[in-house]
mmCIF file of C-alpha atoms in Angstrom:
data_model
loop_
_atom_site.group_PDB
_atom_site.id
_atom_site.type_symbol
_atom_site.label_atom_id
_atom_site.label_comp_id
_atom_site.label_asym_id
_atom_site.label_seq_id
_atom_site.Cartn_x
_atom_site.Cartn_y
_atom_site.Cartn_z
ATOM 1 C CA MET S 1 -82.194 -93.479 76.070
ATOM 2 C CA GLY S 2 -83.996 -93.965 72.949
ATOM 3 C CA LYS S 3 -87.368 -93.823 72.325
ATOM 4 C CA LYS S 4 -87.772 -98.333 71.540
ATOM 5 C CA ASP S 5 -86.323 -98.475 75.565
ATOM 6 C CA ILE S 6 -88.536 -95.946 76.942
ATOM 7 C CA THR S 7 -91.699 -97.616 75.150
ATOM 8 C CA LEU S 8 -90.957 -100.897 76.160
ATOM 9 C CA GLN S 9 -89.567 -99.975 79.972
ATOM 10 C CA ASP S 10 -92.597 -98.457 80.495
ATOM 11 C CA PHE S 11 -94.827 -101.786 78.905
ATOM 12 C CA LEU S 12 -92.382 -104.305 80.877
ATOM 13 C CA GLY S 13 -92.911 -101.602 84.123
ATOM 14 C CA ASP S 14 -96.726 -103.373 84.509
ATOM 15 C CA PRO S 15 -96.441 -105.718 87.476
ATOM 16 C CA TYR S 16 -98.761 -108.055 85.788
ATOM 17 C CA ILE S 17 -96.186 -108.113 82.592
ATOM 18 C CA PHE S 18 -93.432 -107.691 84.254
ATOM 19 C CA ALA S 19 -94.511 -111.225 86.931
ATOM 20 C CA ASP S 20 -95.321 -112.647 83.367
ATOM 21 C CA LEU S 21 -92.176 -112.405 81.744
ATOM 22 C CA PHE S 22 -90.108 -113.928 84.860
ATOM 23 C CA ASN S 23 -92.784 -116.681 85.476
ATOM 24 C CA GLY S 24 -92.325 -117.749 81.662
ATOM 25 C CA CYS S 25 -88.271 -117.074 81.092
ATOM 26 C CA CYS S 26 -87.429 -118.590 84.442
ATOM 27 C CA PHE S 27 -89.865 -120.994 86.077
ATOM 28 C CA GLY S 28 -91.633 -122.566 82.129
ATOM 29 C CA GLY S 29 -94.581 -120.516 82.877
ATOM 30 C CA GLU S 30 -95.346 -121.417 86.548
ATOM 31 C CA GLN S 31 -96.685 -119.067 88.453
ATOM 32 C CA VAL S 32 -94.171 -118.101 91.388
ATOM 33 C CA ILE S 33 -94.310 -114.334 91.042
ATOM 34 C CA HIS S 34 -97.393 -112.734 91.444
ATOM 35 C CA ALA S 35 -98.049 -109.026 90.642
ATOM 36 C CA GLU S 36 -100.150 -108.731 94.206
ATOM 37 C CA GLU S 37 -96.214 -109.276 95.483
ATOM 38 C CA LEU S 38 -93.777 -106.672 93.320
ATOM 39 C CA SER S 39 -93.269 -103.216 94.554
ATOM 40 C CA PRO S 40 -90.753 -100.415 92.476
ATOM 41 C CA LEU S 41 -87.781 -99.977 93.769
ATOM 42 C CA ASP S 42 -85.658 -96.652 92.742
ATOM 43 C CA SER S 43 -83.342 -97.847 89.662
ATOM 44 C CA VAL S 44 -81.266 -95.025 90.365
ATOM 45 C CA GLN S 45 -78.386 -96.465 91.917
ATOM 46 C CA CYS S 46 -75.860 -94.804 93.886
ATOM 47 C CA THR S 47 -72.059 -95.504 93.097
ATOM 48 C CA LYS S 48 -68.705 -94.714 92.799
ATOM 49 C CA ASP S 49 -65.971 -94.222 90.058
ATOM 50 C CA ASN S 50 -62.267 -95.955 90.402
ATOM 51 C CA ARG S 51 -61.478 -92.246 92.041
ATOM 52 C CA GLY S 52 -64.170 -93.180 94.926
ATOM 53 C CA THR S 53 -66.350 -90.194 93.151
ATOM 54 C CA PRO S 54 -69.895 -90.654 94.016
ATOM 55 C CA GLY S 55 -72.520 -91.135 91.002
ATOM 56 C CA LYS S 56 -75.366 -92.721 90.091
ATOM 57 C CA ARG S 57 -76.032 -95.348 87.556
ATOM 58 C CA ALA S 58 -79.713 -96.023 86.238
ATOM 59 C CA ARG S 59 -81.372 -99.303 85.946
ATOM 60 C CA ASP S 60 -84.309 -100.119 83.329
ATOM 61 C CA ILE S 61 -86.340 -101.760 85.632
ATOM 62 C CA LYS S 62 -86.053 -103.083 88.994
ATOM 63 C CA LYS S 63 -88.474 -104.064 91.370
ATOM 64 C CA LEU S 64 -88.866 -105.959 94.749
ATOM 65 C CA LEU S 65 -90.434 -109.090 95.148
ATOM 66 C CA TYR S 66 -92.508 -109.499 98.836
ATOM 67 C CA CYS S 67 -93.627 -112.702 99.605
ATOM 68 C CA GLN S 68 -95.066 -112.379 103.566
ATOM 69 C CA SER S 69 -91.431 -110.509 103.839
ATOM 70 C CA PRO S 70 -88.878 -109.150 101.084
ATOM 71 C CA ALA S 71 -87.632 -112.014 99.280
ATOM 72 C CA ALA S 72 -85.687 -111.011 95.953
ATOM 73 C CA VAL S 73 -84.527 -107.801 94.123
ATOM 74 C CA LEU S 74 -85.741 -108.594 89.930
ATOM 75 C CA ALA S 75 -84.527 -106.279 87.292
ATOM 76 C CA VAL S 76 -84.576 -106.191 83.872
ATOM 77 C CA GLU S 77 -82.541 -104.625 81.415
ATOM 78 C CA ASN S 78 -83.179 -103.372 77.383
ATOM 79 C CA GLN S 79 -81.158 -104.059 75.106
ATOM 80 C CA GLU S 80 -81.474 -103.032 71.151
ATOM 81 C CA TYR S 81 -77.554 -103.858 70.004
ATOM 82 C CA THR S 82 -75.501 -105.933 71.153
ATOM 83 C CA ASP S 83 -72.960 -104.924 74.339
ATOM 84 C CA TYR S 84 -69.769 -106.380 74.777
ATOM 85 C CA ARG S 85 -69.772 -105.089 77.894
ATOM 86 C CA MET S 86 -73.040 -106.829 79.133
ATOM 87 C CA ALA S 87 -71.436 -108.849 81.433
ATOM 88 C CA VAL S 88 -69.526 -106.383 83.424
ATOM 89 C CA ARG S 89 -72.439 -103.631 83.652
ATOM 90 C CA CYS S 90 -74.522 -106.441 85.026
ATOM 91 C CA MET S 91 -71.960 -107.727 87.855
ATOM 92 C CA ARG S 92 -71.970 -104.079 88.315
ATOM 93 C CA TYR S 93 -75.400 -103.301 88.399
ATOM 94 C CA ASP S 94 -76.011 -106.526 90.599
ATOM 95 C CA ALA S 95 -72.666 -105.333 93.056
ATOM 96 C CA ASP S 96 -74.102 -102.139 93.675
ATOM 97 C CA GLU S 97 -77.909 -102.936 94.417
ATOM 98 C CA TYR S 98 -76.323 -105.613 97.198
ATOM 99 C CA GLU S 99 -74.112 -102.453 98.514
ATOM 100 C CA ARG S 100 -77.210 -100.635 98.746
ATOM 101 C CA GLN S 101 -78.929 -103.176 101.234
ATOM 102 C CA ILE S 102 -75.667 -102.982 103.266
ATOM 103 C CA LYS S 103 -75.887 -99.482 103.613
ATOM 104 C CA GLU S 104 -79.373 -99.625 104.345
ATOM 105 C CA ILE S 105 -79.137 -102.410 106.979
ATOM 106 C CA MET S 106 -76.008 -100.307 108.268
ATOM 107 C CA SER S 107 -78.087 -97.303 108.903
ATOM 108 C CA ARG S 108 -80.802 -99.146 111.042
ATOM 109 C CA HIS S 109 -78.108 -100.310 113.078
ATOM 110 C CA LYS S 110 -76.808 -97.185 113.710
ATOM 111 C CA GLU S 111 -80.241 -95.864 114.240
ATOM 112 C CA GLN S 112 -81.176 -98.427 116.684
ATOM 113 C CA ASP S 113 -77.781 -98.629 118.015
ATOM 114 C CA GLY S 114 -75.672 -95.967 117.594
ATOM 115 C CA ILE S 115 -73.085 -97.903 116.033
ATOM 116 C CA SER S 116 -72.976 -98.323 112.037
ATOM 117 C CA TYR S 117 -71.861 -102.146 111.075
ATOM 118 C CA PHE S 118 -72.914 -105.326 109.177
ATOM 119 C CA ASP S 119 -73.167 -108.527 111.259
ATOM 120 C CA GLU S 120 -72.785 -111.911 110.519
ATOM 121 C CA GLU S 121 -76.257 -112.374 111.331
ATOM 122 C CA ASP S 122 -77.675 -109.756 108.882
ATOM 123 C CA ARG S 123 -78.273 -111.084 105.313
ATOM 124 C CA ILE S 124 -78.758 -109.241 101.743
ATOM 125 C CA LEU S 125 -81.685 -109.875 99.400
ATOM 126 C CA PRO S 126 -80.743 -111.897 96.230
ATOM 127 C CA VAL S 127 -80.703 -110.191 93.378
ATOM 128 C CA LEU S 128 -81.884 -111.227 89.648
ATOM 129 C CA THR S 129 -81.264 -109.380 86.123
ATOM 130 C CA LEU S 130 -82.891 -110.395 83.195
ATOM 131 C CA VAL S 131 -81.413 -108.502 79.998
ATOM 132 C CA LEU S 132 -84.085 -108.836 77.313
ATOM 133 C CA TYR S 133 -82.442 -108.184 73.660
ATOM 134 C CA TYR S 134 -84.874 -107.189 70.793
ATOM 135 C CA GLY S 135 -82.561 -106.602 68.319
ATOM 136 C CA ARG S 136 -82.069 -108.331 64.789
ATOM 137 C CA ASP S 137 -79.096 -109.688 64.853
ATOM 138 C CA GLU S 138 -77.554 -113.043 66.975
ATOM 139 C CA TRP S 139 -76.680 -112.317 70.084
ATOM 140 C CA LYS S 140 -73.218 -114.568 70.065
ATOM 141 C CA ARG S 141 -71.627 -113.267 72.813
ATOM 142 C CA PRO S 142 -70.907 -112.348 76.007
ATOM 143 C CA ARG S 143 -73.477 -114.390 77.659
ATOM 144 C CA THR S 144 -70.738 -115.141 80.126
ATOM 145 C CA LEU S 145 -67.829 -113.413 82.140
ATOM 146 C CA PHE S 146 -65.426 -115.588 80.681
ATOM 147 C CA ASP S 147 -66.279 -114.830 76.894
ATOM 148 C CA VAL S 148 -64.830 -111.519 77.801
ATOM 149 C CA LEU S 149 -61.784 -112.544 79.969
ATOM 150 C CA ASP S 150 -58.595 -113.514 78.066
ATOM 151 C CA PHE S 151 -57.069 -116.580 79.249
ATOM 152 C CA ARG S 152 -54.403 -116.949 76.847
ATOM 153 C CA ASN S 153 -51.523 -116.165 79.090
ATOM 154 C CA ALA S 154 -53.322 -117.011 82.341
ATOM 155 C CA GLN S 155 -54.517 -120.644 81.862
ATOM 156 C CA VAL S 156 -53.349 -121.254 85.538
ATOM 157 C CA PHE S 157 -55.694 -119.169 86.908
ATOM 158 C CA ARG S 158 -58.946 -119.961 84.743
ATOM 159 C CA GLU S 159 -60.233 -122.296 87.455
ATOM 160 C CA ARG S 160 -59.788 -119.902 90.466
ATOM 161 C CA ILE S 161 -61.718 -116.887 89.239
ATOM 162 C CA PRO S 162 -65.513 -117.269 89.439
ATOM 163 C CA ASP S 163 -67.726 -116.880 86.353
ATOM 164 C CA TYR S 164 -70.295 -114.614 86.130
ATOM 165 C CA PRO S 165 -73.228 -115.929 84.271
ATOM 166 C CA VAL S 166 -75.940 -113.369 82.040
ATOM 167 C CA GLN S 167 -78.995 -113.807 81.670
ATOM 168 C CA ILE S 168 -80.057 -113.340 78.002
ATOM 169 C CA LEU S 169 -83.392 -113.530 76.454
ATOM 170 C CA SER S 170 -83.162 -113.091 72.837
ATOM 171 C CA VAL S 171 -87.134 -112.000 72.535
ATOM 172 C CA ARG S 172 -86.478 -113.754 68.830
ATOM 173 C CA THR S 173 -84.736 -117.489 69.790
ATOM 174 C CA ASP S 174 -85.119 -117.876 73.806
ATOM 175 C CA ILE S 175 -88.353 -116.925 74.451
ATOM 176 C CA ASP S 176 -91.705 -119.437 74.205
ATOM 177 C CA ILE S 177 -94.581 -117.103 73.820
ATOM 178 C CA GLU S 178 -96.791 -119.780 74.320
ATOM 179 C CA LEU S 179 -95.607 -119.568 78.474
ATOM 180 C CA PHE S 180 -97.327 -116.172 78.641
ATOM 181 C CA ARG S 181 -100.507 -115.320 80.030
ATOM 182 C CA THR S 182 -100.676 -111.393 79.430
ATOM 183 C CA GLU S 183 -100.849 -109.525 76.585
ATOM 184 C CA LEU S 184 -96.789 -109.661 76.595
ATOM 185 C CA ARG S 185 -97.484 -112.920 74.525
ATOM 186 C CA GLU S 186 -98.864 -111.034 71.841
ATOM 187 C CA VAL S 187 -96.232 -107.875 71.710
ATOM 188 C CA MET S 188 -93.375 -110.682 72.114
ATOM 189 C CA GLY S 189 -95.152 -112.900 68.909
ATOM 190 C CA ILE S 190 -95.035 -110.009 66.899
ATOM 191 C CA LEU S 191 -91.408 -108.403 67.524
ATOM 192 C CA GLN S 192 -90.524 -112.485 66.581
ATOM 193 C CA ARG S 193 -92.087 -111.772 63.122
ATOM 194 C CA ALA S 194 -90.922 -108.356 62.779
ATOM 195 C CA ASP S 195 -88.911 -108.961 59.868
ATOM 196 C CA ASP S 196 -92.183 -110.895 57.755
ATOM 197 C CA ASN S 197 -95.250 -109.012 57.158
ATOM 198 C CA GLU S 198 -96.934 -112.666 56.232
ATOM 199 C CA ALA S 199 -95.702 -114.384 59.126
ATOM 200 C CA MET S 200 -97.097 -110.814 61.086
ATOM 201 C CA ARG S 201 -100.175 -110.921 59.515
ATOM 202 C CA ARG S 202 -101.192 -115.175 60.013
ATOM 203 C CA PHE S 203 -99.884 -114.651 63.627
ATOM 204 C CA PHE S 204 -102.599 -111.381 63.911
ATOM 205 C CA ASP S 205 -104.870 -113.217 62.078
ATOM 206 C CA GLU S 206 -104.792 -116.260 64.004
ATOM 207 C CA ASN S 207 -105.114 -114.538 67.595
ATOM 208 C CA ARG S 208 -107.189 -111.588 66.502
ATOM 209 C CA GLN S 209 -109.860 -111.542 70.061
ATOM 210 C CA ALA S 210 -106.128 -111.467 72.023
ATOM 211 C CA PHE S 211 -105.300 -108.444 70.042
ATOM 212 C CA SER S 212 -108.543 -107.176 69.790
ATOM 213 C CA ARG S 213 -108.290 -106.741 73.929
ATOM 214 C CA MET S 214 -104.473 -105.296 73.937
ATOM 215 C CA THR S 215 -103.822 -102.302 75.725
ATOM 216 C CA GLU S 216 -102.391 -98.792 73.674
ATOM 217 C CA ARG S 217 -99.360 -99.308 75.672
ATOM 218 C CA GLY S 218 -98.866 -103.007 73.927
ATOM 219 C CA PHE S 219 -99.398 -101.316 70.573
ATOM 220 C CA GLU S 220 -97.043 -98.513 71.270
ATOM 221 C CA VAL S 221 -94.501 -100.875 71.682
ATOM 222 C CA ILE S 222 -95.177 -102.913 68.514
ATOM 223 C CA ILE S 223 -95.188 -99.411 66.581
ATOM 224 C CA CYS S 224 -91.970 -98.529 68.199
ATOM 225 C CA SER S 225 -89.975 -102.053 67.396
ATOM 226 C CA THR S 226 -91.312 -102.290 63.740
ATOM 227 C CA ASN S 227 -90.425 -99.153 62.911
ATOM 228 C CA SER S 228 -93.892 -98.275 61.528
ATOM 229 C CA ARG S 229 -95.274 -94.495 61.620
ATOM 230 C CA LYS S 230 -98.341 -96.031 59.477
ATOM 231 C CA LEU S 231 -99.379 -98.469 62.156
ATOM 232 C CA ARG S 232 -99.642 -95.227 64.152
ATOM 233 C CA LYS S 233 -101.752 -93.230 61.421
ATOM 234 C CA TYR S 234 -104.108 -96.144 61.371
ATOM 235 C CA ILE S 235 -104.435 -96.204 64.807
ATOM 236 C CA LEU S 236 -105.546 -92.830 65.129
ATOM 237 C CA LYS S 237 -107.605 -92.832 62.401
ATOM 238 C CA ASN S 238 -109.737 -96.035 64.229
ATOM 239 C CA THR S 239 -109.954 -94.366 67.162
ATOM 240 C CA GLU S 240 -113.894 -92.765 68.249
ATOM 241 C CA GLY S 241 -114.656 -91.886 71.414
ATOM 242 C CA GLY S 242 -110.954 -92.759 73.000
ATOM 243 C CA ASN S 243 -111.574 -96.258 72.121
ATOM 244 C CA VAL S 244 -109.112 -97.827 68.983
ATOM 245 C CA ASP S 245 -110.205 -100.198 67.249
ATOM 246 C CA MET S 246 -107.276 -102.211 67.190
ATOM 247 C CA CYS S 247 -108.003 -104.802 64.607
ATOM 248 C CA ARG S 248 -108.846 -102.822 61.688
ATOM 249 C CA ALA S 249 -105.819 -100.999 62.553
ATOM 250 C CA PHE S 250 -103.881 -102.610 62.061
ATOM 251 C CA ASP S 251 -106.087 -104.919 59.347
ATOM 252 C CA GLU S 252 -105.141 -101.807 57.248
ATOM 253 C CA TRP S 253 -101.270 -101.564 58.540
ATOM 254 C CA MET S 254 -100.923 -105.171 56.749
ATOM 255 C CA GLU S 255 -102.873 -104.386 53.901
ATOM 256 C CA ASP S 256 -100.699 -101.447 52.605
ATOM 257 C CA CYS S 257 -97.799 -103.315 53.422
ATOM 258 C CA ARG S 258 -99.100 -105.821 51.181
ATOM 259 C CA LYS S 259 -99.423 -103.402 48.423
ATOM 260 C CA GLU S 260 -96.020 -101.630 49.277
ATOM 261 C CA GLY S 261 -94.374 -105.206 48.444
ATOM 262 C CA GLU S 262 -96.171 -106.137 45.506
ATOM 263 C CA ALA S 263 -95.317 -101.922 43.814
ATOM 264 C CA ARG S 264 -91.746 -102.816 44.927
ATOM 265 C CA GLY S 265 -91.786 -106.348 43.645
ATOM 266 C CA ILE S 266 -93.421 -104.688 40.421
ATOM 267 C CA LYS S 267 -90.629 -101.815 40.040
ATOM 268 C CA ILE S 268 -87.608 -104.438 40.863
ATOM 269 C CA GLY S 269 -89.001 -106.752 38.095
ATOM 270 C CA GLU S 270 -89.559 -103.758 35.827
ATOM 271 C CA GLU S 271 -85.998 -102.702 36.869
ATOM 272 C CA ARG S 272 -84.304 -106.242 36.093
ATOM 273 C CA GLY S 273 -85.709 -106.497 32.718
ATOM 274 C CA ARG S 274 -84.226 -103.269 31.442
ATOM 275 C CA LEU S 275 -81.014 -104.067 32.581
ATOM 276 C CA ARG S 276 -81.009 -107.296 31.137
ATOM 277 C CA GLY S 277 -82.289 -105.696 27.553
ATOM 278 C CA GLU S 278 -79.894 -103.113 27.789
ATOM 279 C CA LYS S 279 -77.083 -106.237 28.106
ATOM 280 C CA ARG S 280 -78.564 -107.976 25.078
ATOM 281 C CA GLY S 281 -78.446 -104.924 23.224
ATOM 282 C CA GLU S 282 -75.292 -104.465 24.404
ATOM 283 C CA LYS S 283 -74.242 -107.506 23.265
ATOM 284 C CA ARG S 284 -76.024 -107.247 19.606
ATOM 285 C CA GLY S 285 -74.388 -104.329 19.012
ATOM 286 C CA ILE S 286 -70.990 -104.754 19.712
ATOM 287 C CA LYS S 287 -71.477 -108.000 17.891
ATOM 288 C CA GLU S 288 -73.070 -105.931 14.658
ATOM 289 C CA GLY S 289 -70.549 -103.524 15.011
ATOM 290 C CA GLU S 290 -67.913 -106.554 14.576
ATOM 291 C CA LYS S 291 -69.327 -107.511 11.873
ATOM 292 C CA ARG S 292 -69.851 -104.145 10.243
ATOM 293 C CA LEU S 293 -66.047 -103.805 10.766
ATOM 294 C CA SER S 294 -64.765 -107.302 9.317
ATOM 295 C CA GLN S 295 -66.961 -106.118 6.175
ATOM 296 C CA LEU S 296 -65.780 -103.341 5.266
ATOM 297 C CA ILE S 297 -61.873 -104.685 6.097
ATOM 298 C CA LEU S 298 -62.382 -107.605 3.692
ATOM 299 C CA THR S 299 -64.046 -104.234 1.228
ATOM 300 C CA LEU S 300 -60.014 -102.766 1.474
ATOM 301 C CA GLY S 301 -58.582 -105.505 1.457
ATOM 302 C CA ALA S 302 -60.176 -107.055 -1.980
ATOM 303 C CA GLU S 303 -59.393 -103.290 -3.014
ATOM 304 C CA GLY S 304 -55.684 -103.289 -2.712
ATOM 305 C CA ARG S 305 -56.207 -100.677 -0.192
ATOM 306 C CA THR S 306 -54.139 -102.464 2.728
ATOM 307 C CA ALA S 307 -52.705 -99.211 4.379
ATOM 308 C CA ASP S 308 -55.730 -98.077 4.543
ATOM 309 C CA ILE S 309 -56.975 -101.121 7.343
ATOM 310 C CA LEU S 310 -54.830 -100.040 9.988
ATOM 311 C CA ARG S 311 -56.044 -96.500 9.987
ATOM 312 C CA VAL S 312 -59.637 -97.767 9.639
ATOM 313 C CA ALA S 313 -59.291 -99.433 13.019
ATOM 314 C CA GLU S 314 -57.786 -96.334 14.827
ATOM 315 C CA ASP S 315 -59.646 -93.010 13.259
ATOM 316 C CA ALA S 316 -63.331 -93.845 13.919
ATOM 317 C CA SER S 317 -64.304 -90.887 11.666
ATOM 318 C CA LEU S 318 -62.766 -91.814 8.049
ATOM 319 C CA ARG S 319 -64.443 -95.232 9.102
ATOM 320 C CA ASN S 320 -67.918 -93.909 9.487
ATOM 321 C CA ARG S 321 -67.393 -92.210 6.147
ATOM 322 C CA LEU S 322 -65.898 -95.200 4.694
ATOM 323 C CA TYR S 323 -69.330 -97.530 5.953
ATOM 324 C CA ARG S 324 -71.288 -94.733 4.306
ATOM 325 C CA LYS S 325 -69.201 -95.001 0.962
ATOM 326 C CA TYR S 326 -69.636 -98.244 0.937
ATOM 327 C CA GLY S 327 -73.387 -98.371 2.302
ATOM 328 C CA LEU S 328 -72.438 -100.769 5.664
#
């Protein structure tokens, strides 16, 4: 697991951020899920491979929603790059969670009745998995299991095989940050503008008060996701007595980005100017060379030295001697 994933996982693991993500992305900002109703679940799930060999599979974040009694299992998977296996991965994650619940119920029955079983009246909790994609390229597919199934020679089965949708949330295209009520809004706002320093600056200026209250954990997500070592440097520079002046650190970082952009623009302009100058010089040199050779050929023709005309075209040393002789 990369540092970006770990940092984002730590940030989203906060129950208030976690609840805000689901409320904003699944319920249009309505406060359906409350942080106090969330309990962490072990993200490591036991599973078996095709041969039945026991193994483990780690999820990014998994929590139990408890509304007077257990209500649902909610999970988030972070993705920086498109994974074309995602539909199958999510199916296995969710199936493993359902299997875990079934085994837990069977164990409870055995403890109470001495027999391990899953009864007609037994129920398991629903599982909802969100895939939070924060990569740069558009996530086109898969968004359902059918996106990776080949029905070209099996169209007759298409209506009989159940599809499995994937809850893909692209930070850049699928998320309305105005539906969030925590610093998740500011973090996602920066990630949506990570490729445009000027857009980041405007967003920061418009939300300075919110950024002034942001936790270091939130800024850590921004640092890792924007690959900015300099922002980290400015945060350390503006830390006194354990308190961080985030606004000043961000201002200094943005100013540094602006200066770098100007310097890069000047350098690119100078390079383009040099190349244009070289091309113009090359064309002028070719034109002058052609004119010089033409004059030499005319001079040799006037003197009746037709045999030397072919020689000067092939012999550079002879051509240069004759240029000097005739002052060309």
